[in-house]
PDB file of C-alpha atoms in Angstrom:
ATOM      1  CA  MET A   1       0.000   0.000   0.000  1.00 40.00           C
ATOM      2  CA  THR A   2       2.839   2.394   0.845  1.00 41.00           C
ATOM      3  CA  LYS A   3       4.505   1.760  -2.509  1.00 54.00           C
ATOM      4  CA  SER A   4       1.168   2.273  -4.270  1.00 55.00           C
ATOM      5  CA  ARG A   5       0.632   5.614  -2.542  1.00 63.00           C
ATOM      6  CA  GLY A   6       4.215   6.587  -3.361  1.00 90.00           C
ATOM      7  CA  VAL A   7       3.898   5.915  -7.075  1.00 95.00           C
ATOM      8  CA  ARG A   8       0.550   7.712  -7.233  1.00 95.00           C
ATOM      9  CA  GLY A   9       2.030  10.804  -5.614  1.00 95.00           C
ATOM     10  CA  ALA A  10       5.159  10.818  -7.790  1.00 97.00           C
ATOM     11  CA  ALA A  11       3.238  10.200 -11.010  1.00 97.00           C
ATOM     12  CA  SER A  12       0.754  12.916 -10.061  1.00 97.00           C
ATOM     13  CA  GLY A  13       3.624  15.356  -9.528  1.00 97.00           C
ATOM     14  CA  CYS A  14       5.010  14.568 -12.986  1.00 98.00           C
ATOM     15  CA  ALA A  15       1.551  14.927 -14.544  1.00 98.00           C
ATOM     16  CA  VAL A  16       0.857  18.310 -12.937  1.00 98.00           C
ATOM     17  CA  ALA A  17       4.328  19.508 -13.913  1.00 98.00           C
ATOM     18  CA  SER A  18       3.663  18.471 -17.535  1.00 98.00           C
ATOM     19  CA  LEU A  19       0.476  20.537 -17.645  1.00 98.00           C
ATOM     20  CA  LEU A  20       2.305  23.425 -15.979  1.00 98.00           C
ATOM     21  CA  TYR A  21       4.960  23.199 -18.680  1.00 98.00           C
ATOM     22  CA  LEU A  22       2.303  23.499 -21.412  1.00 97.00           C
ATOM     23  CA  LEU A  23       0.646  26.390 -19.580  1.00 98.00           C
ATOM     24  CA  ALA A  24       3.971  28.182 -19.071  1.00 98.00           C
ATOM     25  CA  ARG A  25       4.810  27.853 -22.772  1.00 97.00           C
ATOM     26  CA  SER A  26       1.420  29.254 -23.741  1.00 97.00           C
ATOM     27  CA  LEU A  27       1.602  32.191 -21.312  1.00 98.00           C
ATOM     28  CA  LEU A  28       5.181  33.039 -22.255  1.00 98.00           C
ATOM     29  CA  THR A  29       4.250  32.881 -25.943  1.00 98.00           C
ATOM     30  CA  LEU A  30       1.305  35.221 -25.356  1.00 97.00           C
ATOM     31  CA  GLY A  31       3.353  37.610 -23.230  1.00 97.00           C
ATOM     32  CA  ILE A  32       6.289  37.846 -25.616  1.00 97.00           C
ATOM     33  CA  SER A  33       3.944  38.136 -28.619  1.00 97.00           C
ATOM     34  CA  ALA A  34       2.171  41.037 -26.889  1.00 97.00           C
ATOM     35  CA  LEU A  35       5.496  42.810 -26.301  1.00 97.00           C
ATOM     36  CA  MET A  36       6.485  42.205 -29.926  1.00 97.00           C
ATOM     37  CA  GLY A  37       3.162  43.714 -31.009  1.00 96.00           C
ATOM     38  CA  LEU A  38       3.880  46.837 -28.983  1.00 96.00           C
ATOM     39  CA  ALA A  39       7.264  47.229 -30.688  1.00 94.00           C
ATOM     40  CA  HIS A  40       5.939  46.465 -34.180  1.00 94.00           C
ATOM     41  CA  PRO A  41       2.138  46.500 -34.612  1.00 94.00           C
ATOM     42  CA  GLY A  42       0.897  43.155 -35.862  1.00 94.00           C
ATOM     43  CA  ALA A  43       4.054  41.277 -34.864  1.00 96.00           C
ATOM     44  CA  SER A  44       3.993  38.071 -32.816  1.00 96.00           C
ATOM     45  CA  LEU A  45       6.074  34.942 -32.385  1.00 95.00           C
ATOM     46  CA  ALA A  46       4.013  33.304 -35.133  1.00 93.00           C
ATOM     47  CA  LYS A  47       4.502  36.331 -37.433  1.00 94.00           C
ATOM     48  CA  PRO A  48       7.646  38.192 -36.316  1.00 94.00           C
ATOM     49  CA  LEU A  49       7.066  41.240 -38.530  1.00 93.00           C
ATOM     50  CA  GLY A  50       9.853  43.779 -38.128  1.00 94.00           C
ATOM     51  CA  PHE A  51      12.108  41.375 -36.227  1.00 95.00           C
ATOM     52  CA  SER A  52      15.198  39.680 -37.621  1.00 92.00           C
ATOM     53  CA  SER A  53      15.242  35.893 -37.853  1.00 90.00           C
ATOM     54  CA  VAL A  54      17.935  35.848 -35.140  1.00 93.00           C
ATOM     55  CA  SER A  55      15.793  37.889 -32.751  1.00 94.00           C
ATOM     56  CA  ALA A  56      12.687  35.805 -33.443  1.00 94.00           C
ATOM     57  CA  GLU A  57      14.528  32.520 -32.868  1.00 94.00           C
ATOM     58  CA  LEU A  58      16.125  33.815 -29.672  1.00 96.00           C
ATOM     59  CA  LEU A  59      12.664  34.736 -28.393  1.00 96.00           C
ATOM     60  CA  GLN A  60      11.415  31.236 -29.258  1.00 96.00           C
ATOM     61  CA  LEU A  61      14.385  29.814 -27.365  1.00 96.00           C
ATOM     62  CA  LEU A  62      13.481  32.014 -24.394  1.00 97.00           C
ATOM     63  CA  VAL A  63       9.954  30.608 -24.373  1.00 97.00           C
ATOM     64  CA  GLY A  64      11.140  26.996 -24.374  1.00 97.00           C
ATOM     65  CA  LEU A  65      13.838  27.548 -21.781  1.00 97.00           C
ATOM     66  CA  GLY A  66      11.577  29.674 -19.583  1.00 98.00           C
ATOM     67  CA  ALA A  67       8.844  27.028 -19.532  1.00 98.00           C
ATOM     68  CA  ILE A  68      11.340  24.356 -18.490  1.00 98.00           C
ATOM     69  CA  VAL A  69      12.872  26.549 -15.765  1.00 98.00           C
ATOM     70  CA  LEU A  70       9.450  27.433 -14.320  1.00 98.00           C
ATOM     71  CA  THR A  71       8.440  23.759 -14.291  1.00 98.00           C
ATOM     72  CA  LEU A  72      11.699  22.782 -12.627  1.00 98.00           C
ATOM     73  CA  VAL A  73      11.254  25.440  -9.931  1.00 97.00           C
ATOM     74  CA  PHE A  74       7.734  24.157  -9.270  1.00 97.00           C
ATOM     75  CA  LEU A  75       8.982  20.602  -8.793  1.00 97.00           C
ATOM     76  CA  LEU A  76      11.803  21.646  -6.480  1.00 97.00           C
ATOM     77  CA  LYS A  77       9.536  23.873  -4.363  1.00 97.00           C
ATOM     78  CA  CYS A  78       6.310  21.865  -4.275  1.00 96.00           C
ATOM     79  CA  THR A  79       7.353  18.192  -4.337  1.00 95.00           C
ATOM     80  CA  ARG A  80       9.825  15.973  -2.507  1.00 94.00           C
ATOM     81  CA  LEU A  81      12.336  16.468  -5.364  1.00 96.00           C
ATOM     82  CA  GLN A  82      15.763  17.660  -4.201  1.00 96.00           C
ATOM     83  CA  THR A  83      18.580  19.193  -6.227  1.00 96.00           C
ATOM     84  CA  ASP A  84      20.695  16.044  -5.754  1.00 96.00           C
ATOM     85  CA  ASP A  85      17.916  14.004  -7.383  1.00 96.00           C
ATOM     86  CA  LEU A  86      18.641  15.727 -10.703  1.00 97.00           C
ATOM     87  CA  ARG A  87      21.894  13.752 -10.957  1.00 97.00           C
ATOM     88  CA  ILE A  88      23.881  16.501 -12.648  1.00 97.00           C
ATOM     89  CA  THR A  89      27.083  14.778 -11.684  1.00 96.00           C
ATOM     90  CA  LEU A  90      29.899  12.784 -13.243  1.00 96.00           C
ATOM     91  CA  PRO A  91      28.638   9.381 -14.378  1.00 97.00           C
ATOM     92  CA  ALA A  92      29.846   5.965 -13.389  1.00 94.00           C
ATOM     93  CA  PRO A  93      31.910   4.267 -16.124  1.00 92.00           C
ATOM     94  CA  TRP A  94      29.758   3.825 -19.235  1.00 94.00           C
ATOM     95  CA  SER A  95      30.386   2.797 -22.827  1.00 94.00           C
ATOM     96  CA  PRO A  96      29.815   5.571 -25.383  1.00 96.00           C
ATOM     97  CA  GLY A  97      30.942   3.193 -28.130  1.00 95.00           C
ATOM     98  CA  PHE A  98      27.980   0.944 -27.330  1.00 97.00           C
ATOM     99  CA  CYS A  99      25.391   3.448 -26.172  1.00 97.00           C
ATOM    100  CA  LEU A 100      25.715   5.976 -29.017  1.00 97.00           C
ATOM    101  CA  PRO A 101      25.066   3.632 -31.984  1.00 97.00           C
ATOM    102  CA  VAL A 102      22.362   1.738 -30.092  1.00 98.00           C
ATOM    103  CA  PHE A 103      20.635   4.981 -29.112  1.00 98.00           C
ATOM    104  CA  LEU A 104      20.807   6.316 -32.674  1.00 98.00           C
ATOM    105  CA  GLY A 105      19.506   2.958 -33.868  1.00 98.00           C
ATOM    106  CA  VAL A 106      16.517   3.224 -31.522  1.00 98.00           C
ATOM    107  CA  ALA A 107      15.880   6.821 -32.615  1.00 98.00           C
ATOM    108  CA  ASN A 108      15.998   6.030 -36.326  1.00 97.00           C
ATOM    109  CA  LEU A 109      13.866   2.895 -36.027  1.00 97.00           C
ATOM    110  CA  ALA A 110      11.274   5.117 -34.362  1.00 97.00           C
ATOM    111  CA  ASN A 111      11.770   7.709 -37.119  1.00 95.00           C
ATOM    112  CA  LEU A 112      11.027   5.051 -39.728  1.00 94.00           C
ATOM    113  CA  ALA A 113       7.890   4.024 -37.827  1.00 94.00           C
ATOM    114  CA  GLY A 114       6.877   7.689 -37.580  1.00 92.00           C
ATOM    115  CA  ALA A 115       7.370   8.169 -41.322  1.00 89.00           C
ATOM    116  CA  LEU A 116       5.161   5.120 -41.920  1.00 90.00           C
ATOM    117  CA  ILE A 117       2.478   6.564 -39.645  1.00 88.00           C
ATOM    118  CA  ASN A 118       2.588   9.866 -41.545  1.00 86.00           C
ATOM    119  CA  HIS A 119       2.351   8.018 -44.861  1.00 83.00           C
ATOM    120  CA  ILE A 120      -0.629   5.920 -43.771  1.00 87.00           C
ATOM    121  CA  SER A 121      -2.419   8.938 -42.299  1.00 81.00           C
ATOM    122  CA  GLY A 122      -1.642  11.073 -45.347  1.00 80.00           C
ATOM    123  CA  ARG A 123       0.031  13.721 -43.204  1.00 81.00           C
ATOM    124  CA  GLU A 124       3.133  15.441 -44.514  1.00 76.00           C
ATOM    125  CA  ALA A 125       6.117  15.648 -42.196  1.00 70.00           C
ATOM    126  CA  THR A 126       7.081  19.225 -41.361  1.00 72.00           C
ATOM    127  CA  SER A 127      10.503  20.564 -40.490  1.00 74.00           C
ATOM    128  CA  GLU A 128      12.059  23.878 -39.536  1.00 78.00           C
ATOM    129  CA  VAL A 129      13.263  26.046 -42.439  1.00 84.00           C
ATOM    130  CA  LEU A 130      16.939  26.620 -41.701  1.00 92.00           C
ATOM    131  CA  PRO A 131      18.964  29.640 -42.837  1.00 92.00           C
ATOM    132  CA  SER A 132      21.906  28.936 -45.134  1.00 91.00           C
ATOM    133  CA  GLY A 133      24.589  30.175 -42.736  1.00 91.00           C
ATOM    134  CA  GLY A 134      25.904  33.008 -40.597  1.00 91.00           C
ATOM    135  CA  PRO A 135      24.694  34.018 -37.124  1.00 92.00           C
ATOM    136  CA  GLU A 136      21.143  32.924 -38.022  1.00 93.00           C
ATOM    137  CA  LEU A 137      22.241  29.309 -38.503  1.00 96.00           C
ATOM    138  CA  ALA A 138      24.241  29.399 -35.245  1.00 96.00           C
ATOM    139  CA  VAL A 139      21.184  30.600 -33.319  1.00 95.00           C
ATOM    140  CA  TYR A 140      19.020  27.897 -34.887  1.00 95.00           C
ATOM    141  CA  PHE A 141      21.652  25.305 -33.927  1.00 97.00           C
ATOM    142  CA  LEU A 142      21.592  26.568 -30.343  1.00 97.00           C
ATOM    143  CA  ALA A 143      17.788  26.539 -30.200  1.00 95.00           C
ATOM    144  CA  LEU A 144      17.179  23.212 -31.975  1.00 95.00           C
ATOM    145  CA  CYS A 145      20.193  21.152 -30.896  1.00 97.00           C
ATOM    146  CA  VAL A 146      21.924  22.427 -27.761  1.00 98.00           C
ATOM    147  CA  MET A 147      19.096  23.847 -25.646  1.00 97.00           C
ATOM    148  CA  PRO A 148      16.778  20.792 -25.926  1.00 97.00           C
ATOM    149  CA  ALA A 149      19.642  18.372 -25.263  1.00 98.00           C
ATOM    150  CA  VAL A 150      20.526  20.149 -22.015  1.00 98.00           C
ATOM    151  CA  ALA A 151      17.237  21.553 -20.712  1.00 98.00           C
ATOM    152  CA  GLU A 152      14.995  18.604 -21.618  1.00 98.00           C
ATOM    153  CA  GLU A 153      17.379  16.137 -20.003  1.00 98.00           C
ATOM    154  CA  VAL A 154      17.470  18.196 -16.810  1.00 98.00           C
ATOM    155  CA  LEU A 155      13.663  18.282 -16.680  1.00 98.00           C
ATOM    156  CA  PHE A 156      12.690  14.782 -17.805  1.00 98.00           C
ATOM    157  CA  ARG A 157      15.629  12.517 -16.941  1.00 98.00           C
ATOM    158  CA  GLY A 158      16.644  14.742 -14.037  1.00 98.00           C
ATOM    159  CA  ALA A 159      13.547  16.132 -12.309  1.00 98.00           C
ATOM    160  CA  PHE A 160      10.753  13.802 -13.490  1.00 98.00           C
ATOM    161  CA  GLN A 161      12.900  10.691 -13.194  1.00 98.00           C
ATOM    162  CA  GLY A 162      14.287  11.858  -9.870  1.00 97.00           C
ATOM    163  CA  LEU A 163      10.750  12.247  -8.542  1.00 97.00           C
ATOM    164  CA  MET A 164       9.825   8.747  -9.724  1.00 97.00           C
ATOM    165  CA  ARG A 165      13.078   7.033  -8.695  1.00 96.00           C
ATOM    166  CA  PRO A 166      11.937   5.868  -5.213  1.00 95.00           C
ATOM    167  CA  CYS A 167       9.290   3.781  -7.015  1.00 95.00           C
ATOM    168  CA  GLY A 168      11.954   1.709  -8.794  1.00 95.00           C
ATOM    169  CA  SER A 169      13.785   1.955 -12.094  1.00 96.00           C
ATOM    170  CA  ALA A 170      10.969   0.672 -14.320  1.00 96.00           C
ATOM    171  CA  ALA A 171       8.475   3.341 -13.262  1.00 97.00           C
ATOM    172  CA  ALA A 172      11.201   5.998 -13.153  1.00 97.00           C
ATOM    173  CA  ILE A 173      12.106   5.273 -16.780  1.00 98.00           C
ATOM    174  CA  PHE A 174       8.617   4.763 -18.228  1.00 98.00           C
ATOM    175  CA  ALA A 175       6.543   7.548 -16.647  1.00 98.00           C
ATOM    176  CA  PRO A 176       8.754  10.495 -17.738  1.00 98.00           C
ATOM    177  CA  ALA A 177       9.403   8.931 -21.162  1.00 98.00           C
ATOM    178  CA  LEU A 178       5.682   8.686 -21.922  1.00 98.00           C
ATOM    179  CA  LEU A 179       5.080  12.303 -20.920  1.00 98.00           C
ATOM    180  CA  PHE A 180       8.174  13.356 -22.881  1.00 98.00           C
ATOM    181  CA  GLY A 181       6.739  11.754 -26.005  1.00 98.00           C
ATOM    182  CA  LEU A 182       3.214  13.090 -25.562  1.00 97.00           C
ATOM    183  CA  LEU A 183       4.379  16.643 -24.882  1.00 97.00           C
ATOM    184  CA  HIS A 184       5.728  16.789 -28.445  1.00 95.00           C
ATOM    185  CA  LEU A 185       2.029  16.920 -29.439  1.00 93.00           C
ATOM    186  CA  ASP A 186       2.740  14.992 -32.649  1.00 92.00           C
ATOM    187  CA  LEU A 187       2.237  11.245 -33.057  1.00 88.00           C
ATOM    188  CA  ALA A 188       5.273  10.586 -35.259  1.00 89.00           C
ATOM    189  CA  GLN A 189       7.642  12.850 -33.309  1.00 92.00           C
ATOM    190  CA  GLY A 190       6.163  11.635 -30.033  1.00 95.00           C
ATOM    191  CA  LEU A 191       6.913   8.006 -30.914  1.00 95.00           C
ATOM    192  CA  THR A 192      10.574   8.867 -31.500  1.00 96.00           C
ATOM    193  CA  ALA A 193      10.701  10.968 -28.328  1.00 97.00           C
ATOM    194  CA  PHE A 194       9.180   8.148 -26.255  1.00 98.00           C
ATOM    195  CA  ALA A 195      11.619   5.540 -27.600  1.00 98.00           C
ATOM    196  CA  CYS A 196      14.561   7.883 -27.030  1.00 98.00           C
ATOM    197  CA  GLY A 197      13.224   8.782 -23.585  1.00 98.00           C
ATOM    198  CA  VAL A 198      13.162   5.132 -22.538  1.00 98.00           C
ATOM    199  CA  PHE A 199      16.771   4.613 -23.615  1.00 98.00           C
ATOM    200  CA  LEU A 200      17.985   7.862 -22.039  1.00 98.00           C
ATOM    201  CA  GLY A 201      16.088   7.026 -18.862  1.00 98.00           C
ATOM    202  CA  TRP A 202      17.748   3.603 -18.764  1.00 98.00           C
ATOM    203  CA  LEU A 203      21.158   5.223 -19.269  1.00 98.00           C
ATOM    204  CA  ALA A 204      20.521   7.706 -16.444  1.00 98.00           C
ATOM    205  CA  GLU A 205      19.639   4.816 -14.123  1.00 97.00           C
ATOM    206  CA  ARG A 206      22.678   2.767 -15.137  1.00 96.00           C
ATOM    207  CA  SER A 207      25.240   5.583 -15.095  1.00 97.00           C
ATOM    208  CA  GLY A 208      23.817   7.569 -12.162  1.00 97.00           C
ATOM    209  CA  SER A 209      24.044  10.777 -14.191  1.00 98.00           C
ATOM    210  CA  ILE A 210      22.109  12.666 -16.852  1.00 98.00           C
ATOM    211  CA  LEU A 211      25.294  13.936 -18.535  1.00 98.00           C
ATOM    212  CA  PRO A 212      25.734  10.920 -20.867  1.00 98.00           C
ATOM    213  CA  GLY A 213      22.114  11.322 -21.944  1.00 98.00           C
ATOM    214  CA  MET A 214      22.755  14.973 -22.777  1.00 98.00           C
ATOM    215  CA  LEU A 215      25.603  13.936 -25.080  1.00 98.00           C
ATOM    216  CA  LEU A 216      23.495  11.302 -26.864  1.00 98.00           C
ATOM    217  CA  HIS A 217      20.532  13.670 -27.118  1.00 98.00           C
ATOM    218  CA  LEU A 218      22.822  16.309 -28.636  1.00 98.00           C
ATOM    219  CA  ALA A 219      24.282  13.819 -31.132  1.00 98.00           C
ATOM    220  CA  ASN A 220      20.794  12.824 -32.289  1.00 97.00           C
ATOM    221  CA  ASN A 221      19.739  16.460 -32.615  1.00 97.00           C
ATOM    222  CA  ILE A 222      22.856  17.263 -34.659  1.00 97.00           C
ATOM    223  CA  LEU A 223      22.118  14.419 -37.091  1.00 97.00           C
ATOM    224  CA  ALA A 224      18.527  15.620 -37.478  1.00 95.00           C
ATOM    225  CA  PHE A 225      19.775  19.197 -37.966  1.00 96.00           C
ATOM    226  CA  LEU A 226      22.235  18.002 -40.611  1.00 96.00           C
ATOM    227  CA  THR A 227      19.622  16.075 -42.592  1.00 95.00           C
ATOM    228  CA  ILE A 228      17.257  19.073 -42.589  1.00 95.00           C
ATOM    229  CA  TYR A 229      20.054  21.411 -43.687  1.00 96.00           C
ATOM    230  CA  LEU A 230      21.102  19.097 -46.523  1.00 96.00           C
ATOM    231  CA  ARG A 231      17.481  18.762 -47.596  1.00 93.00           C
ATOM    232  CA  TYR A 232      17.385  22.498 -48.315  1.00 93.00           C
ATOM    233  CA  TYR A 233      20.902  23.282 -49.515  1.00 95.00           C
ATOM    234  CA  ALA A 234      22.556  20.111 -50.876  1.00 95.00           C
ATOM    235  CA  PRO A 235      21.934  18.291 -54.161  1.00 96.00           C
ATOM    236  CA  ALA A 236      18.916  16.011 -53.877  1.00 94.00           C
ATOM    237  CA  GLU A 237      21.021  12.875 -54.449  1.00 95.00           C
ATOM    238  CA  LEU A 238      23.414  13.740 -51.614  1.00 95.00           C
ATOM    239  CA  SER A 239      20.622  14.710 -49.232  1.00 95.00           C
ATOM    240  CA  PHE A 240      18.670  11.516 -49.938  1.00 95.00           C
ATOM    241  CA  GLY A 241      21.793   9.352 -49.659  1.00 96.00           C
ATOM    242  CA  VAL A 242      22.825  10.779 -46.282  1.00 96.00           C
ATOM    243  CA  GLU A 243      19.306  10.519 -44.874  1.00 95.00           C
ATOM    244  CA  LEU A 244      18.894   6.949 -46.105  1.00 94.00           C
ATOM    245  CA  PHE A 245      22.281   5.981 -44.674  1.00 96.00           C
ATOM    246  CA  ILE A 246      21.401   7.411 -41.245  1.00 96.00           C
ATOM    247  CA  LEU A 247      17.952   5.780 -41.220  1.00 94.00           C
ATOM    248  CA  LEU A 248      19.268   2.321 -42.153  1.00 95.00           C
ATOM    249  CA  PHE A 249      22.841   2.114 -40.874  1.00 97.00           C
ATOM    250  CA  PHE A 250      22.275   2.923 -37.214  1.00 97.00           C
ATOM    251  CA  PRO A 251      19.329   0.525 -36.651  1.00 97.00           C
ATOM    252  CA  ILE A 252      21.236  -2.323 -38.322  1.00 97.00           C
ATOM    253  CA  PHE A 253      24.502  -1.553 -36.552  1.00 97.00           C
ATOM    254  CA  GLY A 254      22.690  -1.005 -33.236  1.00 97.00           C
ATOM    255  CA  ILE A 255      20.991  -4.413 -33.473  1.00 97.00           C
ATOM    256  CA  TRP A 256      24.354  -6.020 -34.223  1.00 97.00           C
ATOM    257  CA  MET A 257      25.905  -4.230 -31.239  1.00 96.00           C
ATOM    258  CA  ILE A 258      23.158  -5.475 -28.913  1.00 97.00           C
ATOM    259  CA  GLY A 259      23.520  -9.057 -30.191  1.00 96.00           C
ATOM    260  CA  HIS A 260      27.282  -8.938 -29.767  1.00 95.00           C
ATOM    261  CA  ALA A 261      26.993  -7.452 -26.262  1.00 95.00           C
ATOM    262  CA  ARG A 262      24.471 -10.099 -25.190  1.00 95.00           C
ATOM    263  CA  GLN A 263      26.877 -12.809 -26.287  1.00 95.00           C
ATOM    264  CA  GLN A 264      29.374 -11.220 -23.891  1.00 93.00           C
ATOM    265  CA  GLY A 265      26.834 -11.441 -21.042  1.00 94.00           C
ATOM    266  CA  PHE A 266      25.376  -7.936 -21.231  1.00 94.00           C
ATOM    267  CA  ARG A 267      21.847  -7.443 -19.829  1.00 94.00           C
ATOM    268  CA  PHE A 268      19.855  -4.217 -19.980  1.00 94.00           C
ATOM    269  CA  SER A 269      18.274  -5.045 -16.605  1.00 93.00           C
ATOM    270  CA  ALA A 270      21.603  -5.285 -14.788  1.00 91.00           C
ATOM    271  CA  GLY A 271      22.051  -2.517 -12.253  1.00 88.00           C
ATOM    272  CA  LEU A 272      18.418  -1.397 -12.276  1.00 94.00           C
ATOM    273  CA  ARG A 273      16.583  -1.192  -8.963  1.00 93.00           C
ATOM    274  CA  PRO A 274      13.411  -3.194  -8.265  1.00 94.00           C
ATOM    275  CA  GLY A 275      10.157  -1.421  -7.544  1.00 94.00           C
ATOM    276  CA  VAL A 276       6.526  -1.215  -8.550  1.00 94.00           C
ATOM    277  CA  ASP A 277       5.237  -2.567 -11.844  1.00 94.00           C
ATOM    278  CA  VAL A 278       5.658  -0.103 -14.707  1.00 94.00           C
ATOM    279  CA  LEU A 279       1.891   0.177 -15.268  1.00 94.00           C
ATOM    280  CA  ALA A 280       1.398   1.186 -11.632  1.00 95.00           C
ATOM    281  CA  VAL A 281       1.915   4.807 -12.724  1.00 97.00           C
ATOM    282  CA  PHE A 282      -1.629   4.701 -14.115  1.00 97.00           C
ATOM    283  CA  ALA A 283      -2.890   4.171 -10.564  1.00 94.00           C
ATOM    284  CA  SER A 284      -2.536   7.942 -10.367  1.00 96.00           C
ATOM    285  CA  PRO A 285      -5.772   9.518 -11.687  1.00 97.00           C
ATOM    286  CA  ALA A 286      -3.879  12.744 -12.406  1.00 97.00           C
ATOM    287  CA  TYR A 287      -1.312  10.899 -14.523  1.00 98.00           C
ATOM    288  CA  SER A 288      -3.954   8.923 -16.434  1.00 98.00           C
ATOM    289  CA  VAL A 289      -6.072  12.013 -17.110  1.00 98.00           C
ATOM    290  CA  THR A 290      -3.009  13.958 -18.258  1.00 98.00           C
ATOM    291  CA  VAL A 291      -2.038  11.204 -20.698  1.00 98.00           C
ATOM    292  CA  VAL A 292      -5.548  11.157 -22.171  1.00 98.00           C
ATOM    293  CA  PHE A 293      -5.628  14.955 -22.340  1.00 97.00           C
ATOM    294  CA  LEU A 294      -2.293  15.134 -24.173  1.00 97.00           C
ATOM    295  CA  VAL A 295      -3.374  12.475 -26.675  1.00 96.00           C
ATOM    296  CA  VAL A 296      -6.657  14.269 -27.395  1.00 95.00           C
ATOM    297  CA  TYR A 297      -4.903  17.643 -27.578  1.00 94.00           C
ATOM    298  CA  ALA A 298      -2.366  16.287 -30.098  1.00 92.00           C
ATOM    299  CA  VAL A 299      -5.135  14.801 -32.248  1.00 89.00           C
ATOM    300  CA  LEU A 300      -7.068  18.088 -32.211  1.00 90.00           C
ATOM    301  CA  LEU A 301      -3.949  20.021 -33.233  1.00 86.00           C
ATOM    302  CA  VAL A 302      -3.590  17.803 -36.301  1.00 78.00           C
ATOM    303  CA  HIS A 303      -7.116  18.662 -37.395  1.00 72.00           C
TER     304      HIS A 303
END
């Protein structure tokens, strides 16, 4: 009973924080858009009339970072989460040579599944239009690659997972990963985010730190950034070849790496702590309602 109450409370905290994150993003977007409108009538984050692309992207970065910081402050002030639970510390020995290709394999398998979902549903995949170079491209790189890799890992694998950790590794990995995927508010992107979140959550549990996850997250973001850039500015044959190589090589190589490691006695479950069943997170009404809300919200956004 005590464990059940514990997982309900932790999952509820993660659920409320997820909704707070959405609310903070919306309010910050409205507030900054209003200020932009005062400076240039008719301007907003959606239509940054009179603002340079660098300024507009920096303001978008401010919204994303601000929402994460506000959510993190809420968790530290209003839940049992402590700063040490974030695990921003040097990791135990880990194997980048194994984890990086396997993680990229997981991410690109999910990308392939997401592309199939988009094809079946008839929905075109959308991507950010990147500038060709200069300070604009540097700002986009910071906003699309660096900031998410650092800030999202602190929030989801640090704060959310730290809140869930007393319930055992399974719940600590699954509950934040599901919210991480759903908060992308896109089925295809959410599938990739969930799969990546599970792997990064596992790595945080095994290594005792979120720093390795930041590095892997950054590597995945850089590859995605590269493929988008080549799609706009490289010959079609080169762009297609690089994208196809990334989508096929890493899943195949990652599967081979896992098979080889298992022959050497590797087990993903080694070093994880026992606890409640992974589905016990749905014993929290707040968590269950939040999951349903995010699914419905994502579907409504599509239409």
